[in-house]
Each structure stands twice: as structure tokens, then as C-alpha cells.
Short mmCIF file of C-alpha atoms in Angstrom, two decimals:
data_model
loop_
_atom_site.label_atom_id
_atom_site.label_comp_id
_atom_site.label_asym_id
_atom_site.label_seq_id
_atom_site.Cartn_x
_atom_site.Cartn_y
_atom_site.Cartn_z
CA MET A 1 0.00 -0.01 0.00
CA ARG A 2 2.82 2.37 0.83
CA SER A 3 4.46 1.72 -2.52
CA ARG A 4 1.17 2.27 -4.39
CA GLY A 5 0.54 5.54 -2.53
CA SER A 6 3.99 6.79 -3.41
CA THR A 7 3.45 5.97 -7.08
CA LEU A 8 0.10 7.79 -7.14
CA LEU A 9 1.64 10.86 -5.53
CA GLU A 10 4.45 10.89 -8.04
CA ALA A 11 1.92 10.63 -10.85
CA LEU A 12 -0.06 13.58 -9.50
CA VAL A 13 3.11 15.66 -9.17
CA ALA A 14 4.13 14.74 -12.71
CA LEU A 15 0.69 15.73 -14.01
CA ALA A 16 0.86 19.05 -12.18
CA ILE A 17 4.30 19.78 -13.63
CA ALA A 18 3.11 18.82 -17.11
CA ALA A 19 0.12 21.12 -16.75
CA LEU A 20 2.38 24.02 -15.74
CA VAL A 21 4.70 23.37 -18.67
CA LEU A 22 1.79 23.20 -21.12
CA ALA A 23 0.30 26.41 -19.71
CA ALA A 24 3.64 28.18 -20.09
CA LEU A 25 4.02 26.91 -23.66
CA SER A 26 0.46 27.96 -24.49
CA GLY A 27 1.07 31.45 -23.12
CA ALA A 28 4.31 31.74 -25.06
CA THR A 29 2.53 30.64 -28.24
CA VAL A 30 -0.23 33.20 -27.77
CA ARG A 31 2.31 35.97 -27.13
CA ALA A 32 4.33 34.92 -30.17
CA ARG A 33 1.22 35.00 -32.37
CA ALA A 34 0.26 38.44 -31.04
CA ALA A 35 3.79 39.75 -31.63
CA ARG A 36 3.80 38.32 -35.13
CA ALA A 37 0.40 39.87 -35.92
CA ALA A 38 1.56 43.24 -34.59
CA ALA A 39 4.77 43.06 -36.63
CA THR A 40 2.83 42.13 -39.76
CA ALA A 41 0.36 44.97 -39.24
CA ARG A 42 3.21 47.45 -38.73
CA ALA A 43 4.98 46.20 -41.86
CA ASP A 44 1.73 46.64 -43.81
CA ARG A 45 1.34 50.19 -42.49
CA LEU A 46 4.95 51.00 -43.32
CA GLY A 47 4.58 49.61 -46.82
CA ALA A 48 1.34 51.42 -47.52
CA SER A 49 2.58 54.75 -46.16
CA ARG A 50 5.87 54.47 -48.03
CA THR A 51 4.05 53.71 -51.28
CA VAL A 52 1.80 56.75 -50.87
CA LEU A 53 4.72 59.03 -49.99
CA LEU A 54 6.77 57.80 -52.94
CA ARG A 55 3.91 58.41 -55.36
CA LEU A 56 3.13 61.83 -53.91
CA ALA A 57 6.83 62.74 -54.04
CA ALA A 58 7.05 61.70 -57.70
CA GLU A 59 3.96 63.76 -58.58
CA LEU A 60 5.27 66.80 -56.71
CA GLU A 61 8.69 66.49 -58.29
CA ALA A 62 7.01 66.57 -61.70
CA ALA A 63 4.67 69.45 -60.77
CA ARG A 64 4.45 72.14 -63.42
CA ARG A 65 3.46 75.77 -63.40
CA PRO A 66 -0.33 76.15 -63.25
CA GLY A 67 -2.06 76.93 -66.52
CA THR A 68 -5.57 78.13 -67.30
CA GLY A 69 -8.05 76.65 -64.85
CA GLU A 70 -5.29 75.13 -62.73
CA ARG A 71 -3.57 76.07 -59.49
CA PHE A 72 -1.09 74.86 -56.91
CA ALA A 73 -3.03 75.10 -53.68
CA LEU A 74 -2.17 74.14 -50.12
CA GLU A 75 -4.93 74.73 -47.58
CA PRO A 76 -4.42 74.29 -43.82
CA PRO A 77 -7.20 72.99 -41.57
CA ALA A 78 -9.60 75.35 -39.86
CA ASP A 79 -9.01 76.30 -36.24
CA GLY A 80 -9.99 73.43 -33.96
CA ALA A 81 -10.20 70.94 -36.83
CA PRO A 82 -8.01 67.81 -37.10
CA PRO A 83 -4.50 68.43 -38.56
CA TRP A 84 -5.54 67.54 -42.08
CA TRP A 85 -4.06 69.75 -44.78
CA SER A 86 -5.35 69.49 -48.38
CA LEU A 87 -3.15 69.77 -51.45
CA SER A 88 -3.91 70.23 -55.15
CA PHE A 89 -1.49 70.77 -58.04
CA PRO A 90 -0.90 70.12 -61.76
CA THR A 91 1.66 67.46 -62.55
CA ALA A 92 3.21 65.68 -65.52
CA ALA A 93 3.63 62.46 -63.52
CA ARG A 94 1.19 59.78 -64.49
CA GLY A 95 0.65 56.31 -63.10
CA PRO A 96 -1.88 53.51 -62.79
CA ILE A 97 -4.43 54.34 -60.12
CA THR A 98 -7.57 52.24 -60.11
CA GLY A 99 -10.57 54.36 -60.98
CA SER A 100 -8.51 57.28 -62.32
CA THR A 101 -8.53 57.58 -66.12
CA PRO A 102 -7.82 61.16 -67.23
CA THR A 103 -6.48 61.79 -70.71
CA GLY A 104 -3.68 64.05 -71.88
CA ASP A 105 -0.05 64.57 -70.95
CA THR A 106 -0.71 66.31 -67.65
CA SER A 107 -3.30 66.16 -64.94
CA VAL A 108 -4.41 67.92 -61.78
CA VAL A 109 -4.28 65.82 -58.64
CA SER A 110 -5.51 66.55 -55.15
CA TYR A 111 -5.05 64.89 -51.78
CA ARG A 112 -7.21 65.34 -48.72
CA ILE A 113 -8.49 63.43 -45.70
CA GLU A 114 -12.07 62.22 -45.48
CA ARG A 115 -13.31 61.50 -41.97
CA ASP A 116 -13.77 57.90 -40.89
CA VAL A 117 -17.00 57.70 -38.88
CA ASP A 118 -15.98 54.37 -37.40
CA ARG A 119 -12.60 55.59 -36.16
CA PRO A 120 -12.72 58.86 -34.16
CA GLY A 121 -9.81 61.17 -34.85
CA ALA A 122 -8.75 59.30 -37.97
CA GLY A 123 -9.64 59.47 -41.64
CA THR A 124 -8.76 58.09 -45.05
CA LEU A 125 -6.39 59.86 -47.41
CA VAL A 126 -8.10 60.10 -50.80
CA ARG A 127 -6.68 61.06 -54.16
CA ARG A 128 -8.47 62.72 -57.04
CA GLU A 129 -7.16 63.17 -60.56
CA THR A 130 -8.57 64.99 -63.54
CA THR A 131 -7.61 67.32 -66.37
CA ALA A 132 -8.22 71.07 -66.53
CA PRO A 133 -10.53 72.88 -66.62
CA ILE A 134 -12.44 70.37 -64.45
CA PRO A 135 -11.48 70.99 -60.79
CA ALA A 136 -9.75 68.07 -59.12
CA SER A 137 -12.28 68.34 -56.30
CA GLU A 138 -15.01 67.15 -58.68
CA ALA A 139 -13.20 63.95 -59.71
CA PRO A 140 -14.04 60.61 -58.04
CA ALA A 141 -12.28 60.11 -54.70
CA ILE A 142 -9.95 57.10 -54.64
CA PRO A 143 -8.92 55.89 -51.15
CA VAL A 144 -5.17 55.43 -50.93
CA LEU A 145 -4.38 55.22 -47.19
CA PRO A 146 -6.72 54.51 -44.24
CA GLY A 147 -6.16 55.27 -40.57
CA VAL A 148 -4.59 58.71 -41.05
CA ARG A 149 -4.59 60.91 -37.95
CA ALA A 150 -2.54 63.76 -39.38
CA LEU A 151 -1.59 65.10 -42.80
CA ARG A 152 0.72 68.08 -42.45
CA VAL A 153 2.12 69.87 -45.50
CA ARG A 154 4.21 73.01 -45.84
CA CYS A 155 5.82 74.80 -48.77
CA LEU A 156 9.25 76.41 -49.05
CA ASP A 157 10.24 79.55 -50.92
CA SER A 158 13.04 82.09 -50.50
CA ALA A 159 11.27 83.55 -47.44
CA GLY A 160 11.02 80.22 -45.60
CA TRP A 161 8.37 77.58 -44.89
CA HIS A 162 4.64 78.34 -45.24
CA PRO A 163 1.62 76.35 -43.98
CA ALA A 164 -0.52 77.59 -46.90
CA TRP A 165 0.13 78.32 -50.57
CA GLN A 166 -1.96 80.11 -53.19
CA ALA A 167 0.74 81.91 -55.22
CA GLU A 168 1.04 81.74 -58.98
CA ASP A 169 4.60 80.39 -58.78
CA LEU A 170 5.46 76.93 -57.58
CA PRO A 171 7.14 76.53 -54.17
CA HIS A 172 10.78 75.49 -54.20
CA ALA A 173 10.05 72.43 -52.08
CA VAL A 174 7.22 70.70 -50.26
CA GLU A 175 7.38 68.73 -47.02
CA ILE A 176 4.73 66.09 -46.28
CA ALA A 177 4.20 64.39 -42.91
CA ILE A 178 1.66 61.60 -42.53
CA GLY A 179 0.66 60.53 -39.02
CA GLN A 180 -0.94 57.10 -39.15
CA ASP A 181 -2.81 55.20 -36.43
CA ASP A 182 -0.36 52.64 -34.99
CA GLY A 183 -3.14 50.32 -33.82
CA ARG A 184 -2.38 50.97 -30.14
CA GLY A 185 -3.98 54.37 -29.76
CA GLY A 186 -0.84 56.23 -30.83
CA THR A 187 0.48 57.76 -34.04
CA GLU A 188 3.35 56.71 -36.27
CA GLU A 189 4.73 59.51 -38.45
CA PHE A 190 6.27 59.30 -41.92
CA VAL A 191 7.93 62.37 -43.41
CA THR A 192 9.46 63.28 -46.76
CA ALA A 193 10.51 66.48 -48.53
CA VAL A 194 10.52 67.06 -52.28
CA ALA A 195 12.21 69.69 -54.44
CA LEU A 196 10.03 70.86 -57.34
CA GLN A 197 11.97 70.78 -60.60
CA ALA A 198 9.79 73.37 -62.38
CA ALA A 199 9.98 75.93 -59.57
CA THR A 200 11.39 79.35 -60.40
CA PRO A 201 15.00 79.53 -59.10
#
């Protein structure tokens, strides 16, 4: 009887240890999956933001002096509104954007944020493209980047940086900063600056 009792106790101890090991392994697996999902989501955000910035940079680099019915316009947000600038300009850069089919060698593109009713404080960056004299604001909006909390733009001329632009000449350079929801209640910012080739020296 004593030998049997000792064997049963050992079995219970072994089962308890096995349960603890399995629980630890299960917790580690769950944490690893969560970390992998977070890393994948961040990589997706980085890729999407980088793609948008590269395209916007290429279009700005190829911006040309406004003609009849066109303009280079940078509008800051109203007081108390989210930090969402809007930008519109003529450009010679063209590329495949689903739903955008203007004709001609040049086009007018615009970027702005449209509010996301399901995500307070965030919106979707949309792009419009058309040809003059049709305003870019009347073209269909094509979503290019969701989860945007901030879109800050400023223009550079010989006098310095400006948060708004309505002049006939092109700015020398444009800086764009996109603040995207990081999925944890914070913001991850991506910044680039572009020199405009057609700007007056």
C-alpha cells in the first residue's frame, strides 16, 4: 500500500508539472502570435505609407506651373479641426491608379483626408485626378491610405516655410508628414521632402 501511494503521488506531481509546462508553452505561443500579428500589421502600415509618400513625391517632383483653370493650392485645416491639410497641383507624372482615367499629358491631382465615422480622430487619405478645366475636387475620390490621424504639409520659398500656398509660382520644395494610427492608440509619423523641378530659381 505504501508503494502504491507513493506511485500515485508521483503521478499527481508529474501531471501538475506537465500542466504548468503546457500552460507556459500555451502562453508563449499566444504571445508569439500576437507579436507576429503586430509586426505584420506594422509592416503593412509602413509599406502602404511608403508607397503613398513615394507616389506623392514623384507627382510633386514633376509638378508644373499652373495653366488656365489650374492652381497649386495648399490649404491648412480650420482652427480646432483635425490636422488635415489638403493639397492640389498640376503634374506631368502619371501612373496607374484604379478608378482614375484622365487623358492628356498632364493632370491635376488633389489629396485630402475624409473623416472615418468608425474611427474617431482618424480618416482616409483620398486622391483625385482629372484634367483642366475640371477641378480636381469634382473627380471621383480614390482611397489610398486609411487610418490617417494627421496630414501636415508646408511649402518652401526664398522667405522660408509656409503652412498655406496660393501663389502663382510653384514653391521650391514641399514637405509632407503623414501621421498614421499605430493600432495601439498612438500615431506613427512618416515624413518626406521634395524639391520641385519646375519651380522658379
